[in-house]
Amino acid sequence: MKALVYDGKLSIQQVPDPVPAQGEVLIKVRYSSICNTDLEIIQGYMGFKGILGHEFVGEVVTEKSRYVGKDVVGEINISCGHCYMCQTGRRSHCTNRSVLGIFEHAGTFADYVVLPEKNLHVVPPNVELPNAVFTEPLAAALEIFEQTKINPTDNVFIFGAGKLGLLIAQVFRLSGCEYTVFDINPFKVEFARGLGLPAKNLRTLLPDERAEICVDCTGSPDGIGVAMNHLRPRGKLILKTTVADPAKIDLNQIVVNELNIIGSRCGVFEPALSLLSQKLIDVEPLITKVFPFDKLEEAFKLAATPESIKVLIRH
Ligand SMILES: [Zn+2]
Ligand SMILES: [Zn+2]
């Protein structure tokens, strides 16, 4: 099959078809999308070499699977099921895990991918396939609500109006909180406003303006410091950014202001699919461009530009 391989540089290569192990199924990828994590991996994050990609929708082709012929999305953490973390309901933190297209498991920028059947969720019929690729990042946005109590009376600052920030802002829109999205890029501010989100240029944020909850989804090493500077004492700082080159920050502020720091990664898929199915999250306008598979290298170039939101691949 054809696959986009990262081995220090990106190239489409002919590779052997993946073979499903026990409990796994073979999936023919229909659409995939480029995430900030993919862009960070090619900058050295995780030291991953191999087939990239973890946001996808595809059709199960393994005959003996109960999902055969169905369009599915898949949770990206491949867990063992028997370690302490798995046994205590923290499968995404499995000690023996691999992660689709990120750590020791070939990703979705390929004709086929394998995943455990238990990771799969059937796409509801009224969710269009290109929109279904947003399930994984939307689940990551919803994870914030799994992790911490958010009161409708809280005010919230969301830093970064990119791929993930625009989903996080839309989830907060449903929460009743007073929230504002900040970005330094005027294009992104306008874009967010076009979605009906209250967005402002970061440069207009005054040093003494603070929120109860600050979310960093800038994808930039400086994001955490900015978000921390605008958090009220005893507020919650939610960190979504992973970068190849981590920031150096002053931890004294955390002690003095008694800040709550919450690292936030992957979330559960069912609520994300439910929101997509109810059309409560606007994802279609976030699609900057859909590339055919053989233009994947070009797609990566566009995805790395500040004016692109979500770049999709049609397989
Ligand atoms: Zn992602
Ligand atoms: Zn485990």
XYZ file of C-alpha atoms and ligand atoms in Angstrom:
317
model
C 0.000 0.000 0.000
C 0.929 3.683 -0.217
C 1.804 5.548 2.977
C 3.270 8.849 4.097
C 6.420 7.885 5.966
C 8.413 10.180 8.218
C 12.047 9.087 8.565
C 13.666 12.438 9.129
C 11.825 13.757 6.083
C 8.330 13.164 4.698
C 7.733 11.043 1.597
C 5.019 8.853 0.118
C 6.377 5.320 -0.061
C 5.221 1.846 -1.034
C 5.075 -0.236 2.185
C 3.668 -3.676 3.119
C -0.043 -3.774 4.100
C -0.476 -3.877 7.897
C -1.590 -7.211 9.366
C -4.140 -7.079 12.225
C -2.966 -8.740 15.456
C -5.312 -10.504 17.903
C -8.307 -8.244 18.611
C -7.386 -5.820 15.830
C -9.157 -5.078 12.563
C -8.053 -3.733 9.204
C -9.521 -0.361 8.241
C -9.511 1.247 4.794
C -8.901 4.927 5.476
C -11.413 7.270 3.773
C -10.432 10.691 5.180
C -7.705 11.840 7.535
C -6.558 15.210 8.778
C -3.358 16.892 9.840
C -3.063 17.755 13.528
C -0.628 20.070 15.245
C 0.920 16.944 16.788
C 1.879 15.749 13.276
C 3.558 19.088 12.635
C 5.401 18.803 15.973
C 6.532 15.232 15.216
C 8.289 16.388 12.069
C 10.035 18.958 14.305
C 11.268 16.125 16.557
C 8.440 15.699 19.098
C 8.215 12.107 20.486
C 11.097 11.020 18.240
C 8.552 9.090 16.133
C 9.618 7.538 12.833
C 7.133 5.781 10.593
C 3.653 6.360 9.191
C 2.114 9.517 10.648
C -1.551 10.380 11.213
C -4.139 9.742 13.934
C -7.259 11.704 12.959
C -9.278 9.627 10.518
C -12.482 7.992 9.423
C -12.419 4.681 7.581
C -14.292 1.540 6.660
C -13.685 -1.727 8.479
C -12.725 -4.405 5.947
C -11.966 -7.354 8.252
C -14.710 -9.874 7.419
C -15.014 -11.383 10.892
C -15.405 -7.988 12.611
C -18.827 -6.940 13.882
C -18.103 -3.563 12.259
C -17.347 -4.898 8.755
C -18.548 -2.463 6.066
C -19.166 0.273 8.650
C -17.519 3.709 8.762
C -15.662 4.134 12.027
C -13.447 6.518 13.939
C -10.865 5.181 16.384
C -9.442 6.111 19.770
C -5.728 6.619 19.364
C -4.331 5.013 22.547
C -3.747 1.294 22.131
C -3.847 -0.105 25.655
C -2.972 -3.514 27.077
C -6.067 -3.915 29.295
C -4.235 -5.591 32.184
C -1.728 -3.098 33.655
C -2.549 -1.093 36.797
C -3.626 2.004 34.808
C -5.932 -0.032 32.553
C -7.392 -1.897 35.527
C -8.151 1.400 37.263
C -10.001 2.900 34.300
C -7.159 5.005 32.901
C -6.645 3.250 29.574
C -5.243 6.337 27.856
C -2.419 6.185 30.415
C -1.714 2.466 29.941
C 1.911 1.779 30.891
C 2.313 -0.450 27.836
C 0.440 1.748 25.390
C 1.279 2.627 21.855
C -0.360 5.605 20.174
C -1.699 5.676 16.633
C 0.754 7.542 14.399
C 2.543 9.045 17.410
C 4.279 6.265 19.348
C 5.098 2.728 18.145
C 1.942 2.257 16.048
C 1.706 2.999 12.305
C -0.663 5.876 11.585
C -3.468 6.723 9.224
C -1.773 8.555 6.343
C -1.909 5.270 4.435
C -4.352 3.180 2.411
C -4.948 0.931 5.434
C -4.463 1.054 9.171
C -4.998 -1.504 11.949
C -6.546 -0.752 15.355
C -8.046 -2.855 18.157
C -11.778 -3.353 17.558
C -12.425 -2.039 21.105
C -11.022 1.366 20.039
C -13.617 1.845 17.303
C -16.843 3.851 17.240
C -19.349 3.748 14.402
C -19.985 7.135 12.794
C -23.683 8.126 13.059
C -25.300 8.178 9.587
C -26.011 11.925 9.684
C -22.362 12.859 10.275
C -20.638 13.433 6.921
C -17.354 11.565 6.592
C -15.098 14.644 6.292
C -16.685 16.030 9.478
C -16.111 12.738 11.329
C -12.328 13.327 11.329
C -12.992 16.032 13.932
C -14.101 13.393 16.466
C -10.607 12.938 17.921
C -9.763 16.642 18.424
C -13.313 17.337 19.649
C -12.937 14.515 22.189
C -9.693 16.183 23.287
C -11.629 19.449 23.765
C -14.301 17.673 25.823
C -11.639 16.061 28.006
C -11.372 19.400 29.886
C -14.927 18.848 31.147
C -14.089 15.283 32.189
C -11.118 16.488 34.192
C -12.383 19.446 36.175
C -15.580 21.047 37.369
C -16.482 24.063 35.283
C -19.106 26.407 36.637
C -21.338 28.415 34.280
C -20.348 31.458 36.377
C -16.618 31.006 35.579
C -15.019 33.346 33.079
C -12.681 31.661 30.651
C -9.804 32.811 28.445
C -8.849 30.509 25.591
C -5.425 31.239 24.112
C -5.024 30.147 20.483
C -7.731 30.201 17.804
C -6.239 27.346 15.817
C -7.394 23.830 15.029
C -8.027 22.835 18.629
C -8.789 26.275 20.087
C -11.801 26.748 17.826
C -13.230 23.405 18.967
C -12.526 24.155 22.642
C -14.201 27.573 22.290
C -17.272 25.942 20.750
C -17.483 23.479 23.634
C -17.313 26.388 26.106
C -20.066 28.096 24.097
C -22.328 25.206 25.178
C -21.290 25.534 28.835
C -22.875 28.923 29.568
C -19.542 30.366 30.721
C -18.458 33.837 29.720
C -15.489 33.058 27.478
C -13.109 34.881 25.136
C -10.730 33.488 22.532
C -7.393 35.245 22.017
C -4.931 34.994 19.157
C -2.093 37.194 17.943
C -2.946 36.518 14.305
C -5.615 39.009 13.061
C -6.771 36.478 10.448
C -7.512 33.902 13.149
C -9.333 36.469 15.289
C -11.555 37.372 12.326
C -12.062 33.727 11.481
C -13.193 32.930 15.034
C -15.580 35.887 14.942
C -16.967 34.539 11.678
C -17.970 31.410 13.613
C -19.807 33.625 16.100
C -17.157 33.211 18.792
C -16.130 36.176 20.961
C -12.528 36.622 19.816
C -9.997 39.368 20.473
C -6.458 40.086 19.460
C -4.078 39.046 22.229
C -2.386 42.439 21.949
C -5.549 44.102 23.285
C -5.514 42.010 26.473
C -4.392 44.192 29.388
C -1.912 42.819 31.952
C -4.456 42.985 34.794
C -7.273 41.215 32.917
C -7.622 37.765 34.435
C -9.855 34.718 34.234
C -10.880 31.884 36.531
C -9.936 29.381 33.832
C -7.216 29.842 31.208
C -6.740 27.305 28.436
C -3.485 27.216 26.474
C -3.983 25.750 23.023
C -1.592 28.072 21.208
C 0.682 25.243 20.147
C 3.513 27.589 21.047
C 6.098 27.189 23.831
C 5.279 30.742 25.029
C 1.559 29.993 25.420
C 1.774 28.580 28.940
C 3.465 31.698 30.311
C 0.892 34.017 28.738
C -2.012 31.904 30.015
C -0.495 31.792 33.518
C -0.081 35.571 33.611
C -3.814 36.050 33.031
C -5.045 33.494 35.553
C -6.606 34.578 38.837
C -5.111 33.228 42.071
C -6.467 29.704 42.708
C -7.632 29.584 39.098
C -7.276 26.652 36.745
C -4.676 26.548 34.011
C -5.509 23.953 31.384
C -2.644 22.956 29.141
C -3.298 21.515 25.702
C -0.057 22.421 23.941
C 2.618 19.836 23.242
C 5.775 21.088 21.575
C 9.078 19.622 20.476
C 10.849 22.471 22.261
C 9.276 22.984 25.723
C 9.088 26.383 27.437
C 11.041 27.489 30.469
C 8.564 28.919 32.964
C 8.703 30.439 36.426
C 7.084 27.898 38.756
C 7.031 30.350 41.698
C 3.801 31.842 40.384
C 2.100 28.474 40.796
C 3.056 28.377 44.483
C 2.398 32.019 45.309
C -0.942 32.206 43.484
C -1.938 28.615 44.392
C -2.692 27.783 40.781
C -4.224 24.529 39.649
C -2.393 23.146 36.638
C -4.233 20.582 34.550
C -2.477 18.806 31.707
C -5.073 17.656 29.221
C -4.752 15.219 26.339
C -7.133 12.669 24.794
C -10.841 12.409 25.493
C -13.785 10.077 25.054
C -15.291 9.666 21.606
C -19.008 9.012 22.226
C -19.889 12.541 23.467
C -17.891 14.013 20.572
C -19.824 11.941 18.034
C -23.054 12.892 19.776
C -22.264 16.635 19.495
C -21.352 16.224 15.822
C -24.540 14.281 15.180
C -26.655 16.963 16.876
C -24.852 19.635 14.782
C -23.954 21.485 17.992
C -20.357 21.996 16.879
C -19.582 23.749 13.616
C -16.747 21.825 11.969
C -17.324 22.233 8.241
C -16.073 25.874 8.148
C -12.848 24.702 9.840
C -11.859 22.675 6.756
C -9.337 24.857 4.931
C -8.763 22.444 2.046
C -9.157 18.775 1.129
C -6.166 17.268 -0.698
C -6.031 13.960 -2.569
C -3.720 11.412 -0.935
C -0.865 11.814 -3.423
C -0.675 15.549 -2.584
C -0.019 14.824 1.116
C 3.379 16.495 1.167
C 1.769 19.658 -0.229
C -1.008 19.314 2.367
C 1.605 19.373 5.144
C 3.047 22.598 3.744
C -0.366 24.270 3.830
C -1.141 22.903 7.314
C 2.012 24.559 8.668
C 0.952 28.037 7.499
C -0.711 30.273 10.128
C -3.713 30.935 7.870
C -4.779 27.315 7.600
C -7.140 25.712 10.091
C -7.803 22.047 9.281
C -6.278 20.361 6.274
C -7.946 17.121 5.221
C -6.793 14.229 3.042
C -9.192 12.260 0.853
C -7.841 8.710 0.520
Zn -4.580 15.272 16.902
Zn -2.449 -1.199 30.197
